[in-house]
């Protein structure tokens, strides 16, 4: 959802002046009252620190625990600042909260002081919006083969995919935004892809007959006019590292859920060469490129496919000669395809032009990926990954940056202040590790607390990136609301998911809690094994990630106190179930990355070769962030009580155990299994009834 000049009044003043920093607490109080909230001391400290960072041209890392109200703590000084602000988040839920709830109310609350109503808009990548050219002119043949049969042509959808595509076409006539996230219920990725395009496939607003009505272009125009642009980490990554601005110019950047930033930027900078993509490029180019070029790409595809069928997964320090030859064949054939497709005719736009643009996008992407693989940069990691996503079990080549801190340092922090915030930014009690990972070097760190009249370091030709770390705490009293229990008596976990003693412990804990358990597992195999074993031993319903949509699983879990929910990565960070439905959070083991993970192992090796501690800088940091996020699932409201149980004795016995414990909320700590069982039984007995959660959609 967005607002524009029709839904909100235009600013009363075209040249807004910044509001004095001394008035920030007053503005925050008005904003908090407007949303019916309660002002927190940590919220006030954060708002003042954001205002100071903007005034001084510094960067700020703020750890704000659950319940602090950090969204308003950064929105208020951002709006008071007067310049355009970009807010980048990792999740759709927070983007919607900002645009549909927090921003409208805050704008209204601050209007008497600001004497203007700042405009705001949401901006996403082009593929998140319906393409009207595809809606009205159809999908290129290679994407639509097998989509409709004769019965469907006569008006009856023949498949779920066909039904979804027809529903999307009908929705295109009703929607004002064309935004996929406004469609309810949603459709599969495959169905959406029939009627959406990437930026490289787009014909361009000036050439497309539907350019004036284009949903993506309309979103960009709203963003150009907005004072606050809400976007996602992926768009921020493209804007920062690809050298092609996709966000409007802005004077302040706020990165919420900043613990996710490195992973999202790494994902945006990762490329993959799959057999499926090469075959698709052949089909797309077949009707428009010259026959010799198409035949060359077809031959290169077959050669690559043959090699990938038997390829063994793992990191490749240097492409072997036979594989380099195959990748080189794809690169050279794609260059021929691009040359052939570039011989365009001087005539009005036709359906052929859309097919040509799509074929060109495929060939250019493959050429770029193949070239990157062949260059073998020391700053890239290359590996073979086996996946059944595209059938036949063929492997693919992947390439990712060894480190993104340099990319972020160059792309994020120049000419603007950046505020990074999350509930988990301090690891081992310190900000330095996370700051370094997002491109803020230790030499630029300023004292965490600003002293009165503190002098600024002299600015040279190339001044350091100045930043502060601030932990504003949490309104929750963690030592009184939660217990951190480590099952010290269990044997250390091995590589196999089958851990009989761990399952015995888990079953006893669930029994003592009366259900109410969120099980966080380090792998899907482990979650499945635990669910299968405990379904036979317990009467409690056990939900398993993947057996239903995540939203439906969470709603069911929140509605039934006896129910347990088991799963892996997305549950460590994506579950918000306050109240009695979640009173026991169990982690099966410390979630270190797999030893054979090519990217993580390469990063760890690079740190060690530079003289650092690779294990702590990479593996332990990765695991600590996840454990901090996982432990944060327990206490989501002031009345919540419960236990976080870690069924891995290394959290207590290993030298690095203290690092992990100090990265988690400050729960009361114990290894006494009997005490924990008594506490669980008492919490269960005192828990209020769970209210059913209404089903959405």
XYZ file of C-alpha atoms in Angstrom:
697
model
C 0.000 0.000 0.000
C 1.229 3.514 -0.739
C 0.048 7.042 -0.377
C 0.253 9.733 -3.039
C -0.814 13.287 -3.734
C -4.450 12.229 -3.952
C -4.563 10.303 -0.663
C -2.572 12.781 1.450
C -2.390 16.567 1.336
C 0.681 18.095 -0.262
C 3.286 19.557 2.104
C 2.382 22.967 3.461
C 5.985 24.089 2.935
C 8.134 23.067 -0.024
C 11.355 23.700 1.913
C 10.930 21.935 5.264
C 13.387 22.952 7.964
C 14.782 20.398 10.414
C 13.124 20.341 13.826
C 15.557 21.165 16.653
C 16.946 18.080 18.367
C 15.628 19.319 21.727
C 12.063 18.776 20.499
C 12.586 15.085 19.578
C 11.221 13.770 22.931
C 8.103 15.920 22.508
C 7.550 14.615 18.969
C 8.130 11.025 20.051
C 5.598 11.386 22.864
C 2.978 12.591 20.378
C 3.734 9.749 17.971
C 3.582 7.055 20.649
C 0.259 8.411 21.914
C -1.119 8.334 18.355
C -0.596 4.573 18.080
C -1.896 3.892 21.580
C 1.523 2.804 22.827
C 3.568 3.377 25.968
C 6.738 5.441 25.759
C 9.860 3.515 26.784
C 13.115 4.995 28.124
C 15.067 3.005 25.559
C 12.836 4.349 22.816
C 13.627 7.946 23.854
C 17.380 7.212 23.971
C 17.242 5.678 20.516
C 15.305 8.592 18.996
C 17.773 11.104 20.442
C 20.741 9.041 19.218
C 19.321 8.880 15.677
C 18.860 12.668 15.700
C 22.448 13.117 16.938
C 23.839 10.808 14.234
C 22.068 12.796 11.530
C 23.202 16.133 12.958
C 26.839 15.016 13.234
C 27.014 13.075 9.966
C 27.829 9.833 11.786
C 26.610 6.270 11.444
C 24.794 4.440 14.233
C 24.233 0.825 15.245
C 21.325 0.487 17.675
C 20.382 -2.722 19.427
C 16.769 -2.344 20.541
C 15.149 -5.328 22.185
C 11.672 -6.620 21.411
C 9.008 -4.251 22.721
C 11.200 -1.132 22.585
C 9.164 0.482 19.812
C 12.157 1.026 17.554
C 10.086 1.813 14.460
C 8.770 5.042 15.996
C 12.158 5.714 17.564
C 13.692 6.079 14.121
C 10.668 7.400 12.194
C 10.204 10.453 14.419
C 13.751 11.882 14.058
C 13.736 10.840 10.391
C 10.606 12.860 9.673
C 11.882 15.752 11.782
C 15.129 15.747 9.783
C 13.392 17.193 6.733
C 15.437 15.438 4.038
C 14.262 12.353 2.133
C 14.648 9.104 4.096
C 14.925 5.520 2.853
C 13.936 2.740 5.266
C 15.068 -0.747 4.215
C 13.673 -3.820 5.962
C 14.098 -7.564 5.514
C 10.511 -8.739 5.944
C 7.205 -7.967 4.295
C 5.504 -7.879 7.701
C 7.573 -4.902 8.864
C 7.215 -3.090 5.531
C 3.446 -3.356 5.799
C 3.458 -2.276 9.447
C 5.435 0.835 8.552
C 3.330 1.861 5.550
C -0.112 0.819 6.748
C 0.107 1.678 10.472
C 3.171 3.460 11.829
C 3.747 6.073 9.122
C 0.127 7.261 8.680
C -0.350 7.710 12.421
C 3.050 9.321 12.937
C 2.498 11.770 10.083
C -0.829 12.811 11.592
C 0.643 13.120 15.082
C 3.587 15.285 13.981
C 1.647 17.555 11.629
C 0.972 20.298 14.242
C 4.718 20.669 14.860
C 6.099 19.942 11.389
C 3.343 21.989 9.698
C 3.482 19.574 6.788
C 2.407 16.034 6.017
C 5.386 14.080 4.719
C 4.537 11.702 1.870
C 5.546 8.051 1.993
C 5.633 5.149 -0.448
C 6.741 1.540 -0.728
C 9.155 0.532 -3.488
C 10.125 -2.998 -4.545
C 11.833 -4.671 -7.473
C 10.039 -4.696 -10.825
C 9.275 -8.422 -10.679
C 7.031 -7.781 -7.639
C 4.507 -5.987 -9.886
C 2.253 -7.339 -12.641
C 3.439 -6.520 -16.155
C 0.481 -5.184 -18.167
C 2.192 -6.039 -21.444
C 2.244 -9.694 -20.418
C -1.294 -9.479 -19.049
C -2.705 -8.157 -22.333
C -0.310 -9.489 -24.973
C 0.400 -12.909 -23.501
C 3.410 -14.818 -22.245
C 6.326 -15.642 -24.575
C 5.988 -19.159 -25.961
C 8.792 -20.821 -24.012
C 7.277 -19.767 -20.687
C 3.743 -20.744 -21.576
C 4.209 -24.142 -23.210
C 1.857 -26.643 -21.653
C 0.065 -24.010 -19.604
C -3.341 -24.252 -21.258
C -5.040 -27.090 -23.052
C -8.035 -27.097 -25.423
C -10.565 -27.206 -22.602
C -9.066 -24.104 -21.087
C -9.230 -22.206 -24.367
C -12.959 -22.867 -24.281
C -13.153 -21.195 -20.891
C -12.397 -23.908 -18.349
C -9.088 -23.768 -16.449
C -7.358 -27.141 -16.781
C -4.825 -26.873 -13.981
C -4.018 -25.024 -10.788
C -1.405 -23.077 -12.723
C -3.924 -22.128 -15.378
C -6.474 -21.089 -12.780
C -3.927 -18.874 -11.049
C -2.921 -17.171 -14.291
C -6.551 -16.470 -15.202
C -7.173 -15.107 -11.700
C -4.156 -12.818 -12.046
C -5.515 -11.459 -15.339
C -8.841 -10.711 -13.666
C -7.059 -9.139 -10.683
C -5.095 -6.872 -13.033
C -8.376 -5.128 -13.903
C -9.176 -4.482 -10.219
C -5.893 -3.676 -8.464
C -4.532 -0.164 -8.049
C -0.986 -1.306 -7.265
C -0.326 -4.556 -9.163
C 1.808 -5.471 -6.139
C 2.016 -9.218 -5.576
C 1.780 -8.768 -1.826
C -1.646 -7.152 -2.195
C -3.038 -10.336 -3.795
C -4.932 -12.599 -1.397
C -4.851 -15.526 -1.555
C -1.492 -15.607 -3.287
C -0.317 -17.678 -6.245
C 2.712 -19.856 -6.892
C 6.022 -18.413 -8.079
C 5.523 -20.171 -11.414
C 2.110 -18.596 -11.964
C 3.346 -15.133 -11.016
C 6.311 -15.463 -13.391
C 3.902 -15.807 -16.325
C 2.707 -12.220 -15.870
C 5.725 -10.437 -14.368
C 9.109 -9.410 -15.759
C 12.523 -8.610 -14.362
C 14.106 -5.220 -14.989
C 16.267 -6.708 -17.758
C 13.197 -8.153 -19.525
C 11.172 -4.933 -19.337
C 10.603 -3.122 -22.646
C 10.879 0.259 -20.941
C 8.135 2.752 -20.194
C 8.782 4.810 -23.338
C 8.607 1.815 -25.691
C 5.896 -0.281 -24.056
C 2.313 0.464 -25.159
C 1.266 0.080 -21.520
C 4.059 2.269 -20.132
C 1.690 5.018 -19.007
C -0.341 2.518 -16.934
C 2.617 0.434 -15.678
C 2.325 -0.556 -12.010
C 6.102 -0.649 -11.447
C 6.602 2.766 -13.039
C 3.779 4.196 -10.933
C 5.483 2.877 -7.780
C 8.744 4.534 -8.851
C 7.004 7.841 -9.483
C 5.418 7.742 -6.027
C 8.838 7.047 -4.533
C 10.327 10.058 -6.325
C 7.737 12.309 -4.692
C 7.865 10.689 -1.249
C 9.678 11.991 1.808
C 9.966 8.455 3.197
C 10.582 5.476 0.902
C 10.113 2.022 2.446
C 11.971 -0.684 0.548
C 13.681 -4.040 1.149
C 17.264 -5.177 1.637
C 17.427 -6.649 -1.872
C 16.630 -3.290 -3.500
C 19.144 -1.614 -1.223
C 21.776 -4.166 -2.266
C 21.134 -3.534 -5.974
C 21.328 0.207 -5.423
C 24.561 -0.054 -3.429
C 26.590 -2.648 -5.338
C 25.492 -2.576 -8.967
C 26.217 1.053 -9.707
C 22.753 1.594 -11.195
C 20.642 3.711 -8.801
C 17.174 2.284 -8.261
C 16.332 4.370 -5.188
C 15.737 8.139 -5.231
C 18.430 10.352 -3.728
C 18.175 10.561 0.051
C 19.983 12.102 3.006
C 19.304 9.401 5.604
C 19.249 5.614 5.307
C 17.710 3.452 8.030
C 18.308 -0.297 7.848
C 15.928 -2.203 10.088
C 16.390 -5.933 10.784
C 20.049 -5.164 10.093
C 21.194 -8.585 11.323
C 19.881 -9.884 7.973
C 21.741 -7.387 5.792
C 24.885 -9.415 5.056
C 22.897 -12.479 3.997
C 20.561 -10.440 1.767
C 23.431 -8.589 0.078
C 25.316 -11.851 -0.409
C 22.213 -13.326 -2.039
C 21.863 -10.359 -4.382
C 25.525 -10.669 -5.404
C 25.394 -14.453 -5.971
C 25.048 -15.885 -9.489
C 24.254 -19.399 -10.681
C 24.845 -21.208 -13.974
C 22.191 -23.920 -14.303
C 21.405 -26.329 -17.111
C 17.801 -25.131 -16.899
C 18.801 -21.498 -17.517
C 20.977 -22.394 -20.516
C 18.209 -24.499 -22.089
C 15.727 -21.684 -21.500
C 18.058 -19.248 -23.260
C 18.223 -21.613 -26.243
C 14.417 -21.736 -26.483
C 14.074 -17.968 -26.160
C 16.674 -17.235 -28.832
C 15.594 -19.960 -31.288
C 13.107 -17.891 -33.330
C 15.003 -14.610 -33.473
C 18.769 -15.235 -33.376
C 20.677 -16.652 -36.336
C 20.714 -20.423 -36.592
C 24.485 -20.773 -36.190
C 24.465 -18.928 -32.860
C 21.505 -20.936 -31.544
C 23.138 -24.216 -32.570
C 26.338 -23.187 -30.789
C 24.441 -22.464 -27.555
C 22.507 -25.733 -27.876
C 25.756 -27.685 -28.229
C 27.268 -25.815 -25.262
C 24.159 -26.597 -23.199
C 24.380 -30.316 -23.966
C 28.086 -30.413 -23.122
C 27.527 -28.577 -19.842
C 24.584 -30.822 -18.959
C 26.681 -33.938 -19.468
C 29.385 -32.667 -17.153
C 26.948 -31.492 -14.473
C 25.127 -34.834 -14.319
C 28.127 -36.455 -12.665
C 29.682 -33.410 -10.974
C 30.414 -33.740 -7.264
C 29.281 -30.907 -4.981
C 31.858 -28.790 -3.224
C 34.086 -25.742 -3.532
C 36.304 -25.269 -6.585
C 39.484 -23.281 -5.967
C 40.090 -23.077 -9.729
C 37.864 -24.255 -12.575
C 39.321 -27.490 -14.034
C 40.184 -27.277 -17.721
C 37.253 -29.404 -18.916
C 34.751 -27.317 -16.944
C 36.341 -24.028 -18.016
C 36.006 -25.197 -21.631
C 32.286 -25.911 -21.149
C 31.642 -22.559 -19.434
C 33.668 -20.806 -22.111
C 31.482 -22.423 -24.765
C 28.371 -20.998 -23.103
C 29.961 -17.553 -22.827
C 31.045 -17.463 -26.486
C 27.714 -18.759 -27.779
C 25.842 -16.191 -25.694
C 28.009 -13.446 -27.162
C 26.948 -14.605 -30.637
C 23.304 -14.652 -29.547
C 23.559 -11.114 -28.157
C 25.139 -9.855 -31.391
C 22.458 -11.522 -33.470
C 19.579 -10.245 -31.356
C 21.050 -6.751 -31.389
C 20.460 -6.500 -35.129
C 17.041 -4.951 -34.539
C 14.805 -3.634 -37.273
C 13.650 -0.028 -37.383
C 9.928 -0.447 -36.987
C 7.091 0.035 -34.532
C 6.907 -2.118 -31.435
C 5.483 -5.597 -31.961
C 5.047 -8.759 -29.948
C 8.387 -9.871 -31.400
C 10.150 -7.093 -29.526
C 9.020 -8.455 -26.155
C 10.317 -11.908 -27.104
C 13.571 -10.345 -28.315
C 13.997 -8.423 -25.043
C 13.407 -11.563 -22.993
C 15.863 -13.601 -25.084
C 18.449 -10.832 -24.797
C 18.037 -10.727 -21.000
C 18.643 -14.483 -20.730
C 21.725 -14.396 -22.963
C 23.219 -11.369 -21.213
C 22.716 -12.886 -17.774
C 24.362 -16.165 -18.826
C 27.235 -14.327 -20.513
C 27.859 -12.231 -17.403
C 27.775 -15.264 -15.087
C 30.038 -17.354 -17.322
C 32.509 -14.466 -17.623
C 32.595 -14.070 -13.841
C 33.221 -17.790 -13.362
C 36.059 -17.795 -15.888
C 37.726 -14.728 -14.399
C 38.235 -16.570 -11.112
C 38.559 -13.486 -8.936
C 40.227 -13.928 -5.565
C 37.262 -12.041 -4.113
C 34.776 -14.682 -5.294
C 33.968 -18.190 -4.082
C 32.960 -20.799 -6.698
C 31.344 -24.125 -5.936
C 29.242 -26.920 -7.415
C 25.827 -27.354 -5.863
C 23.498 -30.254 -6.524
C 19.776 -29.555 -6.502
C 16.637 -31.247 -7.795
C 14.811 -27.947 -8.343
C 14.879 -28.322 -12.108
C 14.636 -32.092 -12.405
C 17.150 -34.714 -13.523
C 19.283 -33.977 -10.490
C 21.778 -31.916 -12.508
C 24.261 -29.843 -10.531
C 25.061 -26.185 -11.147
C 27.938 -23.774 -10.699
C 27.493 -20.965 -8.186
C 29.639 -17.923 -7.493
C 29.335 -15.544 -4.530
C 31.473 -12.778 -3.026
C 33.965 -13.940 -0.424
C 33.072 -10.898 1.643
C 30.481 -8.149 1.243
C 31.867 -5.724 3.829
C 33.931 -3.925 1.189
C 30.935 -3.646 -1.135
C 28.870 -2.198 1.676
C 31.606 0.171 2.808
C 31.879 1.624 -0.704
C 28.182 1.631 -1.514
C 26.296 2.540 1.659
C 28.016 5.134 3.783
C 29.084 7.990 1.524
C 27.232 11.319 1.578
C 24.560 10.232 4.076
C 24.098 9.015 7.619
C 23.151 5.364 8.034
C 21.304 3.926 11.029
C 21.355 0.138 11.417
C 19.026 -1.365 14.000
C 17.874 -4.773 15.185
C 17.150 -6.687 18.361
C 20.456 -8.544 17.835
C 23.543 -6.539 16.859
C 25.776 -7.121 19.899
C 27.541 -10.474 19.841
C 29.541 -11.492 22.862
C 28.511 -8.178 24.386
C 30.143 -6.062 21.649
C 29.132 -4.356 18.385
C 32.510 -4.670 16.656
C 31.911 -8.006 14.917
C 28.614 -7.038 13.318
C 29.929 -3.554 12.464
C 32.886 -5.045 10.592
C 30.601 -7.401 8.653
C 28.502 -4.481 7.370
C 31.508 -2.406 6.344
C 32.136 -0.235 9.416
C 35.784 -0.658 10.518
C 36.877 -0.646 14.132
C 39.113 2.402 13.686
C 36.047 4.565 13.039
C 34.269 3.597 16.233
C 33.343 6.423 18.586
C 32.477 6.062 22.295
C 29.094 4.389 22.714
C 27.782 7.187 24.899
C 28.057 10.744 23.591
C 29.850 13.063 26.030
C 28.699 16.679 26.331
C 30.672 18.880 23.928
C 32.580 15.892 22.589
C 35.012 17.145 19.918
C 34.766 15.668 16.443
C 37.837 13.982 14.894
C 39.531 16.163 12.275
C 38.256 15.601 8.737
C 41.025 14.756 6.280
C 40.952 14.041 2.574
C 39.592 10.567 3.287
C 38.078 10.664 6.791
C 37.238 7.368 8.500
C 33.670 6.135 8.677
C 32.611 7.342 12.114
C 30.087 5.198 13.943
C 28.682 4.519 17.377
C 27.077 1.510 18.968
C 24.134 1.909 21.315
C 22.234 -0.754 23.249
C 18.971 0.729 24.506
C 17.986 -2.498 26.207
C 14.497 -3.915 26.400
C 11.387 -3.065 28.403
C 11.210 -6.714 29.444
C 12.784 -8.015 32.660
C 14.428 -11.056 31.130
C 15.881 -12.550 34.363
C 12.381 -12.632 35.863
C 10.492 -13.621 32.723
C 12.673 -16.376 31.330
C 15.146 -19.146 32.085
C 18.012 -20.244 29.853
C 18.462 -23.963 30.434
C 21.422 -25.863 29.005
C 21.165 -29.667 29.077
C 24.738 -30.117 30.256
C 24.234 -33.823 30.986
C 23.567 -34.751 27.351
C 26.343 -36.083 25.101
C 27.623 -33.555 22.528
C 25.759 -33.778 19.217
C 27.374 -35.581 16.301
C 26.694 -35.272 12.589
C 23.712 -37.623 12.540
C 20.256 -36.223 13.384
C 19.408 -39.316 15.435
C 20.084 -38.377 19.086
C 18.086 -40.697 21.386
C 19.100 -38.919 24.610
C 18.169 -35.549 23.133
C 14.759 -36.878 22.062
C 14.156 -38.253 25.571
C 14.985 -34.843 27.040
C 12.767 -33.066 24.514
C 9.829 -35.369 25.216
C 10.126 -34.762 28.968
C 10.320 -30.998 28.521
C 7.233 -30.945 26.283
C 5.381 -33.088 28.788
C 6.260 -30.728 31.625
C 5.206 -27.712 29.563
C 1.934 -29.312 28.480
C 2.826 -28.630 24.842
C 3.363 -24.898 24.122
C 6.724 -25.694 22.469
C 8.543 -24.111 19.550
C 11.262 -26.506 18.406
C 14.128 -24.847 16.508
C 16.352 -27.322 14.706
C 19.654 -26.813 12.934
C 18.556 -28.841 9.889
C 15.357 -30.015 8.252
C 16.486 -33.626 8.671
C 16.736 -33.130 12.426
C 13.311 -31.460 12.612
C 11.707 -34.260 10.617
C 13.368 -36.964 12.695
C 12.228 -35.349 15.944
C 8.657 -34.835 14.706
C 8.406 -38.432 13.505
C 9.762 -39.859 16.778
C 7.729 -37.689 19.155
C 4.450 -38.089 17.275
C 4.651 -41.750 18.288
C 5.507 -40.970 21.914
C 3.356 -37.966 22.784
C -0.317 -37.101 22.556
C 0.481 -33.469 21.772
C -0.117 -32.414 18.160
C 3.256 -31.708 16.507
C 3.283 -29.415 13.495
C 6.216 -29.632 11.086
C 7.477 -26.887 8.819
C 6.836 -27.732 5.182
C 3.647 -29.707 5.808
C 1.566 -26.512 5.518
C 2.221 -22.873 4.711
C 4.251 -21.123 7.382
C 1.462 -18.641 8.121
C -1.062 -21.420 8.633
C 1.321 -23.371 10.882
C 1.935 -20.345 13.099
C -1.799 -19.576 13.354
C -2.550 -23.164 14.370
C 0.297 -23.172 16.883
C -0.910 -19.915 18.427
C -4.471 -21.246 18.708
C -3.837 -24.458 20.661
C -1.823 -24.591 23.886
C -1.121 -28.316 23.563
C 0.391 -27.964 20.094
C 4.114 -27.917 19.277
C 5.739 -26.487 16.158
C 9.025 -27.884 14.807
C 11.083 -26.371 12.029
C 14.324 -24.845 10.877
C 15.830 -21.540 9.730
C 12.793 -19.357 9.030
C 11.312 -20.265 12.422
C 14.434 -19.082 14.252
C 13.580 -15.528 13.170
C 10.039 -15.447 11.809
C 7.732 -16.425 14.668
C 5.905 -13.857 16.796
C 3.559 -15.668 19.180
C 3.108 -13.739 22.439
C 1.175 -15.273 25.298
C 0.680 -18.755 26.685
C 0.866 -20.637 23.360
C 4.678 -20.446 23.350
C 6.286 -20.986 26.740
C 9.112 -23.338 25.786
C 11.616 -22.647 22.996
C 13.947 -25.572 22.322
C 17.141 -25.477 20.252
C 18.467 -28.913 19.381
C 22.084 -27.732 19.022
C 24.265 -24.683 18.439
C 23.485 -23.882 14.779
C 27.013 -23.744 13.400
C 27.169 -23.696 9.582
C 27.869 -27.087 8.030
C 31.610 -27.819 7.787
C 31.189 -28.450 4.060
C 29.366 -25.162 3.402
C 31.545 -23.745 0.587
C 30.964 -20.057 1.248
C 31.221 -20.170 5.043
C 34.315 -22.391 4.992
C 35.970 -20.099 2.425
C 35.241 -17.034 4.559
C 36.575 -18.779 7.654
C 39.767 -19.768 5.829
C 40.266 -16.193 4.574
C 40.057 -14.803 8.127
C 42.573 -17.373 9.349
C 44.994 -16.582 6.515
C 44.784 -12.917 7.520
C 45.808 -13.844 11.079
C 42.348 -13.792 12.663
C 40.193 -16.372 14.410
C 38.115 -17.764 11.539
C 35.960 -19.928 13.760
C 34.852 -17.054 15.985
C 34.598 -14.474 13.191
C 32.503 -16.641 10.870
C 31.060 -19.851 12.328
C 30.487 -18.591 15.866
C 29.144 -15.222 14.686
C 26.696 -16.958 12.328
C 25.486 -19.274 15.092
C 25.323 -16.543 17.750
C 23.069 -14.366 15.588
C 20.701 -17.277 15.042
C 20.660 -18.236 18.722
C 19.988 -14.650 19.781
C 17.126 -14.464 17.307
C 15.814 -17.880 18.338
C 15.871 -17.045 22.047
C 13.996 -13.860 21.208
C 10.969 -15.940 20.182
C 10.162 -16.635 23.858
C 9.351 -13.247 25.410
C 7.234 -11.131 23.066
C 5.163 -9.237 25.651
C 5.524 -7.946 29.209
C 3.404 -10.796 30.617
C 5.232 -13.636 28.828
C 7.135 -16.223 30.843
C 8.931 -19.359 29.819
C 12.121 -21.274 29.188
C 14.677 -21.440 26.399
C 16.188 -24.929 26.442
C 19.404 -25.626 24.525
C 19.962 -29.379 24.159
C 23.644 -28.995 23.390
C 26.018 -29.219 26.374
C 28.717 -27.236 24.533
C 26.862 -24.031 25.428
C 27.942 -24.745 29.010
C 31.163 -26.727 28.623
C 32.989 -25.230 25.627
C 35.248 -22.173 25.871
C 33.042 -20.294 23.422
C 29.893 -20.973 25.476
C 30.129 -17.630 27.253
C 30.246 -15.800 23.921
C 26.944 -17.357 22.906
C 25.240 -16.831 26.259
C 26.228 -13.150 26.355
C 24.737 -12.731 22.848
C 21.319 -13.929 24.031
C 18.737 -12.147 26.200
C 19.760 -11.947 29.856
C 17.642 -14.867 31.079
C 18.263 -16.557 34.424
C 20.751 -19.339 33.625
C 20.731 -22.926 34.893
C 21.805 -26.466 34.024
C 19.529 -28.049 36.665
C 17.089 -30.264 34.761
C 14.847 -30.866 37.784
C 14.502 -27.164 38.500
C 13.505 -26.567 34.899
C 10.832 -29.246 34.963
C 9.342 -27.754 38.136
C 9.398 -24.295 36.593
C 7.708 -25.516 33.417
C 4.978 -27.245 35.384
C 4.366 -24.079 37.415
C 4.245 -21.894 34.311
C 1.869 -24.333 32.633
C -0.436 -24.396 35.653
C -0.546 -20.599 35.846
C -0.955 -19.999 32.124
C -4.215 -18.382 30.993
C -6.295 -20.142 28.336
C -5.088 -19.653 24.777
C -7.462 -17.638 22.650
C -8.085 -19.018 19.168
C -6.460 -16.948 16.434
C -8.822 -15.900 13.668
C -8.028 -17.392 10.280
C -7.130 -14.808 7.646
C -8.010 -14.679 3.997
